[in-house]
Backbone as a ProteinNet text record, in pm:
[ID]
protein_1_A
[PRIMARY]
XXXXXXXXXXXXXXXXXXXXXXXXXXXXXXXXXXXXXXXXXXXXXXXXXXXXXXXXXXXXXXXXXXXXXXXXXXXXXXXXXXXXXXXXXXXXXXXXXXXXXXXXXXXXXXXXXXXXXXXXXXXXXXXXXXXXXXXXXXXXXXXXXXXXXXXXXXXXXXXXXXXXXXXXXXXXXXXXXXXXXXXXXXXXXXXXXXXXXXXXXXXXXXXXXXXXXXXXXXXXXXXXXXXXXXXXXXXXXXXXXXXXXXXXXXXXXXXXXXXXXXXXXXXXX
[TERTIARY]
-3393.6	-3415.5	-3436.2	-3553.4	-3577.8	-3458.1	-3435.2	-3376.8	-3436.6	-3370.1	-3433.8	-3526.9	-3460.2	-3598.1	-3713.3	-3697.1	-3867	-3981.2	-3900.1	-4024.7	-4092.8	-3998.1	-4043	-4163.3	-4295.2	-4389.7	-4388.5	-4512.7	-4525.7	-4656.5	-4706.6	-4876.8	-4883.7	-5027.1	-5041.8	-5123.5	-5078.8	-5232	-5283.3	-5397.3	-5416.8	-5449.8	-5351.3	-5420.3	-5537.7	-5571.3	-5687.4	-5680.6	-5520.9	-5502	-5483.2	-5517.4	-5442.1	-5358.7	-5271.7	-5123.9	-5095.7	-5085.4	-5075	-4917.5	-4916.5	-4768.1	-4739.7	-4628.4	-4613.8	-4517.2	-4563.2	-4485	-4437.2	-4325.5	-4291.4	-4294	-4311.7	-4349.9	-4213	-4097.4	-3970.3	-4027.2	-4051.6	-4089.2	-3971.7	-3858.8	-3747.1	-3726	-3774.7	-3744.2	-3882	-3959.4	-4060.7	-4097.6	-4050	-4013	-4006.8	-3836.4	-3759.5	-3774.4	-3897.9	-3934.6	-4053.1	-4121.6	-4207.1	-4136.8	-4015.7	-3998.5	-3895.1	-3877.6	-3784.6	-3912.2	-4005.8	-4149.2	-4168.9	-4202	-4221.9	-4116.7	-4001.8	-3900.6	-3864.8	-3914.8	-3891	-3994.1	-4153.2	-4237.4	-4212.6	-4175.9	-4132.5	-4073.2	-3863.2	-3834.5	-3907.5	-3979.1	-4050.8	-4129.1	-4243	-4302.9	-4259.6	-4130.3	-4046.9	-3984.8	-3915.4	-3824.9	-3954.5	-4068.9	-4182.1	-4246.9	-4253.4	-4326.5	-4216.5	-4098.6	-4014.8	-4001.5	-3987.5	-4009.9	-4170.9	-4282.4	-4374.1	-4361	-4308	-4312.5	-4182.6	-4096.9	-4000.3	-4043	-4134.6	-4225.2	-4314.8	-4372.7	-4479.3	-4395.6	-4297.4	-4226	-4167.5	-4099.9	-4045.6	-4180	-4312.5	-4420.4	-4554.9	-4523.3	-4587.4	-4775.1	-4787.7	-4898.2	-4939.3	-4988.5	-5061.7	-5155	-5191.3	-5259.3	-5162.8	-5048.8	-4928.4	-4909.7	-5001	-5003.1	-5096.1	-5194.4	-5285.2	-5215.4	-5060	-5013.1	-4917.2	-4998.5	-4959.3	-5066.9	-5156.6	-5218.5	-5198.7	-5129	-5076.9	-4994.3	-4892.5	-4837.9	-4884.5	-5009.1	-5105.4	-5161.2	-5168	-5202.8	-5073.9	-4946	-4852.4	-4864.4	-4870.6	-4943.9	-5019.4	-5123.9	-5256.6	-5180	-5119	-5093.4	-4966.6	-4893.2	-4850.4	-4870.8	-4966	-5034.7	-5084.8	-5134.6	-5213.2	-5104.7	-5003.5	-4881.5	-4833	-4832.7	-4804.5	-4871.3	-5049.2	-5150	-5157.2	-5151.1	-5167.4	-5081.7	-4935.8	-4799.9	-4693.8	-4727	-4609.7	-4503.2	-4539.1	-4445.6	-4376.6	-4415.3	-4375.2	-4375.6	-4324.2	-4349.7	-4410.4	-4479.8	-4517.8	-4417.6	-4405.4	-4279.3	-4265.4	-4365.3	-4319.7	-4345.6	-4416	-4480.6	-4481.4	-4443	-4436.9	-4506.8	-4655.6	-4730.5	-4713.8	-4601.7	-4573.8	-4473.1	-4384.7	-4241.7	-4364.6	-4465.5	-4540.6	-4622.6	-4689.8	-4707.9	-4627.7	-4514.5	-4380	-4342.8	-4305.6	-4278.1	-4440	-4533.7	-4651.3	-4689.4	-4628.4	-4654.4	-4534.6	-4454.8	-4267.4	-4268.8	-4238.3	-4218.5	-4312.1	-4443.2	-4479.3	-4422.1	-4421.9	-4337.1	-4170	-4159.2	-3979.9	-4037.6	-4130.4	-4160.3	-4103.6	-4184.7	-4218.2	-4077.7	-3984.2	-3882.9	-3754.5	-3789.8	-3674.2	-3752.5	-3837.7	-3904.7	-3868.8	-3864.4	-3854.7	-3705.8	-3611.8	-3455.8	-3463	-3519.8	-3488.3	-3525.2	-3642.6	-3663	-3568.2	-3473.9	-3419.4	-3239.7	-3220.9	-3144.6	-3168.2	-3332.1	-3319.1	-3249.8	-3323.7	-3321.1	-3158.1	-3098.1	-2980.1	-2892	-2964.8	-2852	-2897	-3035.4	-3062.8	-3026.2	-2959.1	-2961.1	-2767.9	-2715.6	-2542.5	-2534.7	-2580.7	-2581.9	-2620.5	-2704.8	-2779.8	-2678.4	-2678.5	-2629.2	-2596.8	-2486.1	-2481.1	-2439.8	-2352	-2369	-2504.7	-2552.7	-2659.9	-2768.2	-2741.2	-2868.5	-2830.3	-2675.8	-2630.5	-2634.5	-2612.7	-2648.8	-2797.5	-2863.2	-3024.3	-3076.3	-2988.8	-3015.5	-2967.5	-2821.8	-2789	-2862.4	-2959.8	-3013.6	-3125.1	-3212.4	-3297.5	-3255.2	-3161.9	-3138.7	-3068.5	-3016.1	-2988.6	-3118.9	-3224.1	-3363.2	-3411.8	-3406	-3440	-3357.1	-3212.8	-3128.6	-3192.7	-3210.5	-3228.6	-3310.7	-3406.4	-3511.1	-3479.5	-3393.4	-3316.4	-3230.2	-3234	-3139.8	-3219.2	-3356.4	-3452	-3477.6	-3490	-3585	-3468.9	-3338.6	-3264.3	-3258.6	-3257.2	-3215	-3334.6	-3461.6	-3554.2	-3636.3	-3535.7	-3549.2	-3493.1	-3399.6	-3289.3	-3378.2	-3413.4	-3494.7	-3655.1	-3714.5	-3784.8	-3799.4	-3870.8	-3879.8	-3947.4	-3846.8	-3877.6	-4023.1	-3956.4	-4005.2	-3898	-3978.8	-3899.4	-3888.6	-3962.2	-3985.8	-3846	-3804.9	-3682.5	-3541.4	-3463.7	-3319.6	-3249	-3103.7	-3041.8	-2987	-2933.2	-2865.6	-2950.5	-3057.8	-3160	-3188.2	-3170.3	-3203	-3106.2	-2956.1	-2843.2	-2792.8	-2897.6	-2865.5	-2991.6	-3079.5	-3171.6	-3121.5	-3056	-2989.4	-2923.7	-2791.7	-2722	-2793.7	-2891.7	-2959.1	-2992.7	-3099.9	-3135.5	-3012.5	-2898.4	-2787.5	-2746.1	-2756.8	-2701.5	-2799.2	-2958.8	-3073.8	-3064.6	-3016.6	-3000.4	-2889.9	-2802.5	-2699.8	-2713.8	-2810.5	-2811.7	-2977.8	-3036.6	-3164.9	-3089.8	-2991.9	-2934.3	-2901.8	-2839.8	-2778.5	-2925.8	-3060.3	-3152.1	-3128.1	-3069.4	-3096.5	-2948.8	-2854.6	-2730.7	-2781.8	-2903.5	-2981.5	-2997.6	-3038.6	-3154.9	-3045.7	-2880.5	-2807.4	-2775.4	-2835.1	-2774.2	-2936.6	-2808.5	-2931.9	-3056.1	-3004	-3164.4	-3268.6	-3213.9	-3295.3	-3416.5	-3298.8	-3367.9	-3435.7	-3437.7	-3499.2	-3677.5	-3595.9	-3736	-3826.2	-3958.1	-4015.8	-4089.7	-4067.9	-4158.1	-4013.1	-3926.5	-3809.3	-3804.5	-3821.9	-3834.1	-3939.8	-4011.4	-4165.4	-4107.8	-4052.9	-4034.2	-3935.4	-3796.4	-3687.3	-3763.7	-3852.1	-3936.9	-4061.8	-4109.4	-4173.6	-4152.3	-3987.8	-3879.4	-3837.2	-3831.5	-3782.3	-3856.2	-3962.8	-4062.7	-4136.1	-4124	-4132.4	-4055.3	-3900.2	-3791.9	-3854	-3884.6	-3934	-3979.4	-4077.8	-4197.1	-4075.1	-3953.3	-3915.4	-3901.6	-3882.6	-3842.2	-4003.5	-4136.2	-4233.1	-4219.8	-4134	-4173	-4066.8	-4072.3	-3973.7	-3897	-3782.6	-3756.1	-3692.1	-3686.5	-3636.4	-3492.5	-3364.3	-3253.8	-3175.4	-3181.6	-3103.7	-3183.8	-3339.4	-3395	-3336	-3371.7	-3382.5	-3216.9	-3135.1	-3023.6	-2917.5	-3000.9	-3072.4	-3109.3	-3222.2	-3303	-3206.5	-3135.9	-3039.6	-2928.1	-2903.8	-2785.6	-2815.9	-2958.8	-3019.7	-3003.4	-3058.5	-3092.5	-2947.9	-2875.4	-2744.1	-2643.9	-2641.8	-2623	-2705.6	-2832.9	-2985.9	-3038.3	-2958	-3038	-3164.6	-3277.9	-3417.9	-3440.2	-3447.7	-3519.8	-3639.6	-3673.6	-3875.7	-3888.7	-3982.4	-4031.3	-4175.8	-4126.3	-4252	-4404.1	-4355.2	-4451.3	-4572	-4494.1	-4602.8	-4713.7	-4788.7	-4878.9	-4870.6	-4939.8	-4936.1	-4975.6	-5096.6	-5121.6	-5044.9	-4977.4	-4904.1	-4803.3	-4739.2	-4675.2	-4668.4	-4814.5	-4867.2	-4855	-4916.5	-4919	-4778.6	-4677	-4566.2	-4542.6	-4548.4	-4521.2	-4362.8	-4257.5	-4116.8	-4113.3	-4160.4	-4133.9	-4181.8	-4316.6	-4367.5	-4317.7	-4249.7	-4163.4	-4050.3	-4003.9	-3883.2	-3898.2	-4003.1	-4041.9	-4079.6	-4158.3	-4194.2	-4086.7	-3995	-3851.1	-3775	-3753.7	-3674.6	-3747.1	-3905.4	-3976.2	-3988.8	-3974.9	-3925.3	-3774.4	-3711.3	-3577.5	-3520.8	-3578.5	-3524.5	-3590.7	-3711.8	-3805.7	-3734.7	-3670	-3622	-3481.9	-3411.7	-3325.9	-3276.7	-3355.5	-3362.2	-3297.6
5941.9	5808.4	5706.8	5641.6	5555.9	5410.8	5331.1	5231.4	5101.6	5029.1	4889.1	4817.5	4811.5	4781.6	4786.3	4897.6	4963.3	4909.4	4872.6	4845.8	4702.5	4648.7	4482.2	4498.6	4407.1	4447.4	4294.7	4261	4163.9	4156.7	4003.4	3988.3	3833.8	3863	3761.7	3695	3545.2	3465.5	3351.1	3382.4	3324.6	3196.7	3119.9	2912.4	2871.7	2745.8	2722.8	2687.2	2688.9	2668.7	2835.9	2929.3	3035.6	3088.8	3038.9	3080.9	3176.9	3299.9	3388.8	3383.9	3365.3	3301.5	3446	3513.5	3660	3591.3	3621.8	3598.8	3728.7	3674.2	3812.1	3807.4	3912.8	3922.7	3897.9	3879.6	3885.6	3730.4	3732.4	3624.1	3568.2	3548.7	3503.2	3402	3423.5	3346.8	3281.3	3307.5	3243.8	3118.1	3161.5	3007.2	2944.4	2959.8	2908.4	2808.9	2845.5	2788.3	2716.4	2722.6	2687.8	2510.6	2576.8	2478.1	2334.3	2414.9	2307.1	2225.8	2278.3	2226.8	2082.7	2125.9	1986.1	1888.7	1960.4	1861.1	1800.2	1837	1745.7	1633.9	1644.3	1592.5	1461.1	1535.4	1444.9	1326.7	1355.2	1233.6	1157.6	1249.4	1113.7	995.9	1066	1006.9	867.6	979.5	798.9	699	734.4	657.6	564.1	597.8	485.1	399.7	467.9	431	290	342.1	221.1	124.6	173.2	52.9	-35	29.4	-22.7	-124.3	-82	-139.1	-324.5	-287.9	-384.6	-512.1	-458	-497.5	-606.6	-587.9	-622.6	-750.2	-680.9	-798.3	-888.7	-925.2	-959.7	-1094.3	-949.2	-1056.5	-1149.6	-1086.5	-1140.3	-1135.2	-1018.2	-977.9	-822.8	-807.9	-678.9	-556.8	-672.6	-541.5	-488.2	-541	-389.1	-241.6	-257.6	-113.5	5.1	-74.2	0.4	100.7	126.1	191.7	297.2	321.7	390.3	545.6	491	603.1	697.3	636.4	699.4	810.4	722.5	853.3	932.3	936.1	1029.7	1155.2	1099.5	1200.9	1263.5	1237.9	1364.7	1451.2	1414.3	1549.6	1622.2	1586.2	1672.1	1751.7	1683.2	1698.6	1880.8	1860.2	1937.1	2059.7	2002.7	2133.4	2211.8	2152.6	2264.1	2329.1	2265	2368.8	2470.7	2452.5	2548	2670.2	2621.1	2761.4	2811.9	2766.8	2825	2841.3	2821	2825.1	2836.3	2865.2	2917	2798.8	2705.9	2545.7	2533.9	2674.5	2672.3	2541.9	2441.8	2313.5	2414.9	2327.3	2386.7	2386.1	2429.9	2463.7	2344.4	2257.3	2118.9	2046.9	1990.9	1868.7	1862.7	1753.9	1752.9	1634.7	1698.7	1540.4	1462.7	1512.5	1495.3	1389.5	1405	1304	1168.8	1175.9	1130.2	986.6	1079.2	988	884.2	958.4	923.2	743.9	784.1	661.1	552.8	601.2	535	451.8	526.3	460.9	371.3	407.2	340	199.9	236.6	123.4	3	-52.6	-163.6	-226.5	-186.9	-214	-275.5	-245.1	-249.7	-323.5	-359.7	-495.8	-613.9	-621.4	-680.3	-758.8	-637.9	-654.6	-755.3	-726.5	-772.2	-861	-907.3	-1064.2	-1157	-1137.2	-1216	-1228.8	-1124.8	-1142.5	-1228	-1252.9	-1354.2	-1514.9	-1493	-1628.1	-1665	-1596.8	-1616	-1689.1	-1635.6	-1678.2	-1823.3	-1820.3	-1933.8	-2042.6	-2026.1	-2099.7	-2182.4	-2045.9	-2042.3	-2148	-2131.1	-2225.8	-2396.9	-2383.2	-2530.7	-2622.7	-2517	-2557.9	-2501.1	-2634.5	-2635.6	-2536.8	-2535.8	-2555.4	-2416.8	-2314.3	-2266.1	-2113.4	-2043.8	-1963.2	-1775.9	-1841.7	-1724.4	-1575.9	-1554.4	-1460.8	-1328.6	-1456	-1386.9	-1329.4	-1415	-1415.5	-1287.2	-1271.8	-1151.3	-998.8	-1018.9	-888.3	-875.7	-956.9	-875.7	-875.2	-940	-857.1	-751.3	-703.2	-609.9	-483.5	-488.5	-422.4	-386.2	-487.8	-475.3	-355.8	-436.6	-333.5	-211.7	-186.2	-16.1	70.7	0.4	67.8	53	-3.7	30.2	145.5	131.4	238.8	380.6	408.3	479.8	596.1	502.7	573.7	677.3	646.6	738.5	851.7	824.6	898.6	1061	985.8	1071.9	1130.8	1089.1	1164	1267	1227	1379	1473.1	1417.5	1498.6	1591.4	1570.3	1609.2	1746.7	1672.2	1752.9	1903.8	1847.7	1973.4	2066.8	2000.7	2097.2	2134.7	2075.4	2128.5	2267.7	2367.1	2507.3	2449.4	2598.5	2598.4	2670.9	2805.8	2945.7	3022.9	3154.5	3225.2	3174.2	3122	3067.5	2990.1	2894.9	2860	2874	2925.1	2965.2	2856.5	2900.6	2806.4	2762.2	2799	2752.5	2627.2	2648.1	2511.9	2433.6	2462.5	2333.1	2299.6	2356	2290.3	2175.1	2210.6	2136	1989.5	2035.8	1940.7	1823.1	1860.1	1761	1716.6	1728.1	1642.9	1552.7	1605.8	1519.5	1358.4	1414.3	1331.3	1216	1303.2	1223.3	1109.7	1132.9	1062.9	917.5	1001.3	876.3	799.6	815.6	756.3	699.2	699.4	602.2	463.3	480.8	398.4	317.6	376.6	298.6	175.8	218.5	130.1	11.7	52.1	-79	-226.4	-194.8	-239.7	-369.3	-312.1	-443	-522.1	-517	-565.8	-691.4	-680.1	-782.7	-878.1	-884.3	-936.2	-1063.3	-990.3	-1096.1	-1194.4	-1195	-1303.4	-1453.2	-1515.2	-1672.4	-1699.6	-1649.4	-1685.7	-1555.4	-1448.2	-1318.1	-1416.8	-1415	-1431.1	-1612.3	-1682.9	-1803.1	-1789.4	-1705	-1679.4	-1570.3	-1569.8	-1505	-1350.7	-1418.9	-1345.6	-1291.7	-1291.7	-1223.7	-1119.1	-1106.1	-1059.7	-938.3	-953.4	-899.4	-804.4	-775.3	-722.2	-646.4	-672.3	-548	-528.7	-513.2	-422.6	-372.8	-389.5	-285.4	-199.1	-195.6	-132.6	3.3	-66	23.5	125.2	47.4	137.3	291.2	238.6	320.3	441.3	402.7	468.8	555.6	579.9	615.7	738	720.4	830.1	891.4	937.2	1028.3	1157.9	1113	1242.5	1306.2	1285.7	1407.8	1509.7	1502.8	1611	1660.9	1787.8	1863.2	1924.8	1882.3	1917	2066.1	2148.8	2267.1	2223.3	2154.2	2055.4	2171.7	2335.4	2462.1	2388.1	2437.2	2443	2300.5	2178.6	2064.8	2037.9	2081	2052.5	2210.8	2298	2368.7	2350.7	2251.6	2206	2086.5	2041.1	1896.6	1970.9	2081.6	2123.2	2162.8	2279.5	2291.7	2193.9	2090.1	2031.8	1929.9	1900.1	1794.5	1942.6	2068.1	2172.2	2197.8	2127.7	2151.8	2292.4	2343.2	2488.4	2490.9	2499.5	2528.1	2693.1	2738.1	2831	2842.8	2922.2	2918.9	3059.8	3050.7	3198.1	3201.3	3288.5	3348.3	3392.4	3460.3	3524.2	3415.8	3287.7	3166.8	3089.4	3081.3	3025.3	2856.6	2768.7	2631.9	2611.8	2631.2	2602.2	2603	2737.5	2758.6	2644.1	2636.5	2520.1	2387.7	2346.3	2268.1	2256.9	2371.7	2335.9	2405.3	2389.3	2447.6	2303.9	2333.9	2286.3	2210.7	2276.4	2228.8	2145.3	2144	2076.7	1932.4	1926.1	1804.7	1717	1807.9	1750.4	1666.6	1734.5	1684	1543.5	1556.5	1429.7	1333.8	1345.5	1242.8	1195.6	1248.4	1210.9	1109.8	1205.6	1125.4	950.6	989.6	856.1	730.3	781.9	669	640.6	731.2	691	617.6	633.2	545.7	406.3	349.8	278.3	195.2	267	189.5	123.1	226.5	140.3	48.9	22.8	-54.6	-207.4
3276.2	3218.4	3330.9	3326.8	3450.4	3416.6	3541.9	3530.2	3480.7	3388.9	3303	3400	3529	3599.4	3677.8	3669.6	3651.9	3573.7	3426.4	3331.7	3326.3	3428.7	3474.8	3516.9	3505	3556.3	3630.6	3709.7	3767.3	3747.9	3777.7	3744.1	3861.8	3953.6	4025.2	4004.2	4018.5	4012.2	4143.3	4211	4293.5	4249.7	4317.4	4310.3	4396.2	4341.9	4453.2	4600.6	4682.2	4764.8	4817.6	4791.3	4815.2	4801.7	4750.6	4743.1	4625.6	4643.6	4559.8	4470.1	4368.4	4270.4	4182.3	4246.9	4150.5	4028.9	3904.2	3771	3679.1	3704.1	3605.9	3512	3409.2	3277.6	3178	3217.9	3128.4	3089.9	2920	2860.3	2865.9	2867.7	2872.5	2963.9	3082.2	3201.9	3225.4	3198.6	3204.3	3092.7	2995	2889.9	2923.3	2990.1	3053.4	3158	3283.3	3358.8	3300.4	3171.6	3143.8	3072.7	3013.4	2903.4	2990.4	3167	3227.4	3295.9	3344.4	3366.8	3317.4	3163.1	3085.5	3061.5	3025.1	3044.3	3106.8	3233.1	3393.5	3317.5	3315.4	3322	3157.8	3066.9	2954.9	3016.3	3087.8	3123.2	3209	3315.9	3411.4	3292.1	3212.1	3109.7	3036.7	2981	2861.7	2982	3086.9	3190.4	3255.1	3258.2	3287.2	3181.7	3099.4	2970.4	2937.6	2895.1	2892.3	2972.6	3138.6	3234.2	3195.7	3208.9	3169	3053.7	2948.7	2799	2884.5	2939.8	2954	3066.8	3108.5	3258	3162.7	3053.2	2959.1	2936.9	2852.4	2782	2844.5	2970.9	3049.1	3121.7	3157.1	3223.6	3168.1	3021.4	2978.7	3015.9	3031.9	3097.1	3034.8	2939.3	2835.2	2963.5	3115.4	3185.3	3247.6	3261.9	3329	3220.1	3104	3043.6	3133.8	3214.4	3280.5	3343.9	3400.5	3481.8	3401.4	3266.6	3182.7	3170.8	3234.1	3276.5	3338.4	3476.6	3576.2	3504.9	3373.4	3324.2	3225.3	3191.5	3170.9	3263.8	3369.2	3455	3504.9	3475.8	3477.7	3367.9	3268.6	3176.5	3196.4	3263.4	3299.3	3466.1	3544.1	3636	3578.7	3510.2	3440.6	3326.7	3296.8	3229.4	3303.9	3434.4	3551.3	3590.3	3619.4	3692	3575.9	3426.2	3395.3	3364	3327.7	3356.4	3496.3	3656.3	3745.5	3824.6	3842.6	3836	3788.3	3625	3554	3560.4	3598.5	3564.5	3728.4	3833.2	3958.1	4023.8	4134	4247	4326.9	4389.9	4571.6	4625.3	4727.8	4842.5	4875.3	4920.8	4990.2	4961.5	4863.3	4775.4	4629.5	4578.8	4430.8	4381.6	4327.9	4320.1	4171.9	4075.6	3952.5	3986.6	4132.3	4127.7	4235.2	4251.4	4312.1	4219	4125.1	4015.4	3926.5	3894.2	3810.8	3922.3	4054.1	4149.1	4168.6	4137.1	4166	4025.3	3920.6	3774.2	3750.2	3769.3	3756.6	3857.5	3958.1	4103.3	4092.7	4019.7	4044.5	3891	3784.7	3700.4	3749.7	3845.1	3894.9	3978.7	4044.3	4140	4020.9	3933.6	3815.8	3752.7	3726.7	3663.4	3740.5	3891.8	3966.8	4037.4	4029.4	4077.4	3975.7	3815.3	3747.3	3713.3	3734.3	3760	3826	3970.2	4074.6	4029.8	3931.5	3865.1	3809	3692.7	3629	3681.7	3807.6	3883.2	3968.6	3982.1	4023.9	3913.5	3816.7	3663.7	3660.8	3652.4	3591.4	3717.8	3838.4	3881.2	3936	3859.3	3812.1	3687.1	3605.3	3491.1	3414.4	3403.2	3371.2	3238.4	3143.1	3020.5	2956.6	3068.3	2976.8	2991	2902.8	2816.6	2943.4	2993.5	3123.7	3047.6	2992.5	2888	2859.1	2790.9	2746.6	2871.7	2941.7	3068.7	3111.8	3126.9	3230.4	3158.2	2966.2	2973.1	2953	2961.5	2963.1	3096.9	3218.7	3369.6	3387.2	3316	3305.1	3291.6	3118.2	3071.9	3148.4	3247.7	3291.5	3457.8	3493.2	3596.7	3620.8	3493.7	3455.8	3416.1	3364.9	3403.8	3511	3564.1	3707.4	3829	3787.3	3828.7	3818.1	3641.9	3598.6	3695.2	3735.2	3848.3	3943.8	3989	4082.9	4050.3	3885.9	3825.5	3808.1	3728.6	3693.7	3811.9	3929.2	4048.2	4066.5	4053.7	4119.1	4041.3	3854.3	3768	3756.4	3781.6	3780.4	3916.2	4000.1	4106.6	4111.7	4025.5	4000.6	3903.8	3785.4	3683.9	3758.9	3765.5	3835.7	3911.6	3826.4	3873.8	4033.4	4130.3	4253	4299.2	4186.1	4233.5	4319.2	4368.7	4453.6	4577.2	4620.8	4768.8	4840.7	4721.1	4774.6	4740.8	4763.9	4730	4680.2	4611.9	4566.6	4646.8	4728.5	4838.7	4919.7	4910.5	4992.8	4863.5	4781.5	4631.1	4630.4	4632.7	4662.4	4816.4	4902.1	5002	5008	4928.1	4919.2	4828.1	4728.5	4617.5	4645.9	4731.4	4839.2	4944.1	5008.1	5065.3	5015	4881.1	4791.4	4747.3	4706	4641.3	4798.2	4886.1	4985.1	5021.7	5019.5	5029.1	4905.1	4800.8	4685.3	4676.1	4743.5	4754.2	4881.9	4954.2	5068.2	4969.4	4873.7	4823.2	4710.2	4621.6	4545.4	4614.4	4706.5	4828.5	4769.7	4781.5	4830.8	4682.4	4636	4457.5	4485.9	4559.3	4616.5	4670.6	4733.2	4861	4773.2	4659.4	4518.8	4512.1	4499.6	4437	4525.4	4665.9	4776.1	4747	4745.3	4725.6	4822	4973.4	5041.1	5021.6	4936.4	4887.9	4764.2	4672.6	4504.1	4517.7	4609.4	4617.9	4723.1	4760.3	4905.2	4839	4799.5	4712.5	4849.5	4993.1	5053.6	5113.6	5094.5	5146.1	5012.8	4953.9	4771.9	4809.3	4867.5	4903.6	4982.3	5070.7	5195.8	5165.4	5113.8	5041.2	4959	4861.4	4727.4	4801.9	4924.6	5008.8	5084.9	5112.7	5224.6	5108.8	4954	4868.2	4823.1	4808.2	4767.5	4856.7	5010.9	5128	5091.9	5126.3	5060	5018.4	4847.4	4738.7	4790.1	4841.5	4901	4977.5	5003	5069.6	4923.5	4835.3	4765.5	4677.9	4677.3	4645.5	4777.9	4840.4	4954.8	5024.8	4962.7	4972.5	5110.6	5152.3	5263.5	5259.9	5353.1	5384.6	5488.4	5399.6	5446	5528.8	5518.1	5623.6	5742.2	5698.8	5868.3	5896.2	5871.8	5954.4	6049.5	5933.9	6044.9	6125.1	6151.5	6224	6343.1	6320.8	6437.2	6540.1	6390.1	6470.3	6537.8	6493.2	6551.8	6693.9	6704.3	6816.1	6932.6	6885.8	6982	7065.8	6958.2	6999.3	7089.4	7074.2	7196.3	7247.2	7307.3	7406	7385.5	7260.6	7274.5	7203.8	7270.2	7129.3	7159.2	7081.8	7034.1	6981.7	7087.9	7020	7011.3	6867	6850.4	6923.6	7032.1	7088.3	7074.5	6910	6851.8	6805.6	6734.5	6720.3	6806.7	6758.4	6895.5	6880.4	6919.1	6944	6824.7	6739.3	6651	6537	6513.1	6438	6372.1	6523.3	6501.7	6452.9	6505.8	6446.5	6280	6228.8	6121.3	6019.7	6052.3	6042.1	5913.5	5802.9	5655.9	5706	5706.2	5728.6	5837.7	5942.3	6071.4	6013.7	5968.4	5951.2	5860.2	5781.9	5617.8	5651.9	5765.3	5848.3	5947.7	6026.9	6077.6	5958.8	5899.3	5769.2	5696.4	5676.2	5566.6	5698.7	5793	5900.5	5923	5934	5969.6	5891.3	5738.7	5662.1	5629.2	5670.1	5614.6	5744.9	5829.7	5990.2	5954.9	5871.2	5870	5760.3	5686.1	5535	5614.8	5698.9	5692.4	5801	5840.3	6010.4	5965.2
[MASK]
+++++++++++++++++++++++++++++++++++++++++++++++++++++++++++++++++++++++++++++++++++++++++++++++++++++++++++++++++++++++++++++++++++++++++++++++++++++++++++++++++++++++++++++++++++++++++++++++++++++++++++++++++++++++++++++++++++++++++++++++++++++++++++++++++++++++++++++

């Protein structure tokens, strides 16, 4: 009697980048990765759609729906990953958490410029109704929280594939959880008076944040990088021989690592 898994079969499909993606046939797990796929892609969807919709109401401006497209093209962006990836991410880029921050984030310009109006308001004026003012800043800036919420929760669901272990999705989500605690800081700034009065001081933390942002479509390999930090703070490098210059060059992780490091040194200067 042969063993149960034997009868596993496997089936490959080459992407248009090359990258050959083996899927296994246990419909079970493949659902599975199919059905956490969209569900990633669903919350990005409503968590913008709503910022969008609150951005509207707030600005009084019907063309901030235009950036509702954007979350259109995570659907499409998503349906491709699940015919030619099985709902798989790339190893180092995720252009779905890409869109999601590119459709979301000018909406959240939106939302927390006009908080700052509203503060100006409120402290020109004795009379007017602080209460009320505070829970609909409230309301407004727990959607905006939210953002950060989605990018990790999402990160997490988000099929890897085989390529990366749990152990590095577990060290990557800590990562994340740590840059996401030093990005919240950035709406702390909002509540200081020469912040929320100075419109071009306003400009500059919601371009620092937004920078930020762009650290999480791109996936770091968080073993190797501190690895490399460890290497180097004991002067030991290790080079594989076998690689040539080029190689290196185009070494996916190395560059992932300078790029995360280069904005997160940049955000928080």
């Amino acid at each position: 009697m042969r063993p149960h898994h034997q009868h596993r079969r496997h089936s490959k499909i080459a992407t248009n980048d090359g990258v050959v993606v083996e899927i296994s046939s246990d419909g079970h797990s493949l659902l599975i990765n199919i059905a956490r796929a969209i569900l990633a892609r669903i919350l990005f969807i409503v968590h913008s759609i709503a910022t969008i919709w609150q951005a509207v109401g707030v600005h009084k401006d019907n063309s901030v729906w235009s950036f509702a497209l954007i979350s259109v093209a995570i659907l499409i962006e998503g349906g491709y990953a699940v015919i030619m990836r099985a709902g798989d991410e790339r190893k180092w880029f995720s252009a779905s958490v890409l869109l999601y921050i590119l459709a979301t984030a000018p909406p959240i310009w939106m939302l927390e410029t006009e908080i700052c109006k509203w503060r100006v308001e409120k402290d020109g004026q004795e009379n007017r109704d602080e209460r009320k003012d505070s829970i609909e800043e409230m309301r407004l800036q727990l959607l905006e929280q939210l953002l950060l919420v989605v990018l990790i929760l999402n990160r997490w669901l988000l099929p890897k594939g085989s390529s990366v272990s749990r152990e590095q999705v577990s060290q990557i989500l800590l990562a994340y959880l740590a840059i996401s605690s030093d990005i919240v800081e950035f709406f702390d700034v909002f509540k200081e008076k020469t912040v929320y009065t100075n419109v071009f001081l306003q400009r500059i933390v919601l371009y620092v944040w937004t920078l930020s942002l762009l650290q999480f479509p791109f996936v770091l390999t968080v073993s190797r990088a501190r690895k490399m930090r460890l290497a180097l703070t004991n002067e030991e490098v290790i080079v594989d021989r076998t690689k040539g210059m080029w190689q290196v060059i185009y070494d996916v992780d190395l560059w992932a690592i300078v790029l995360a490091n280069s904005l997160q040194g940049k955000s928080y200067k």
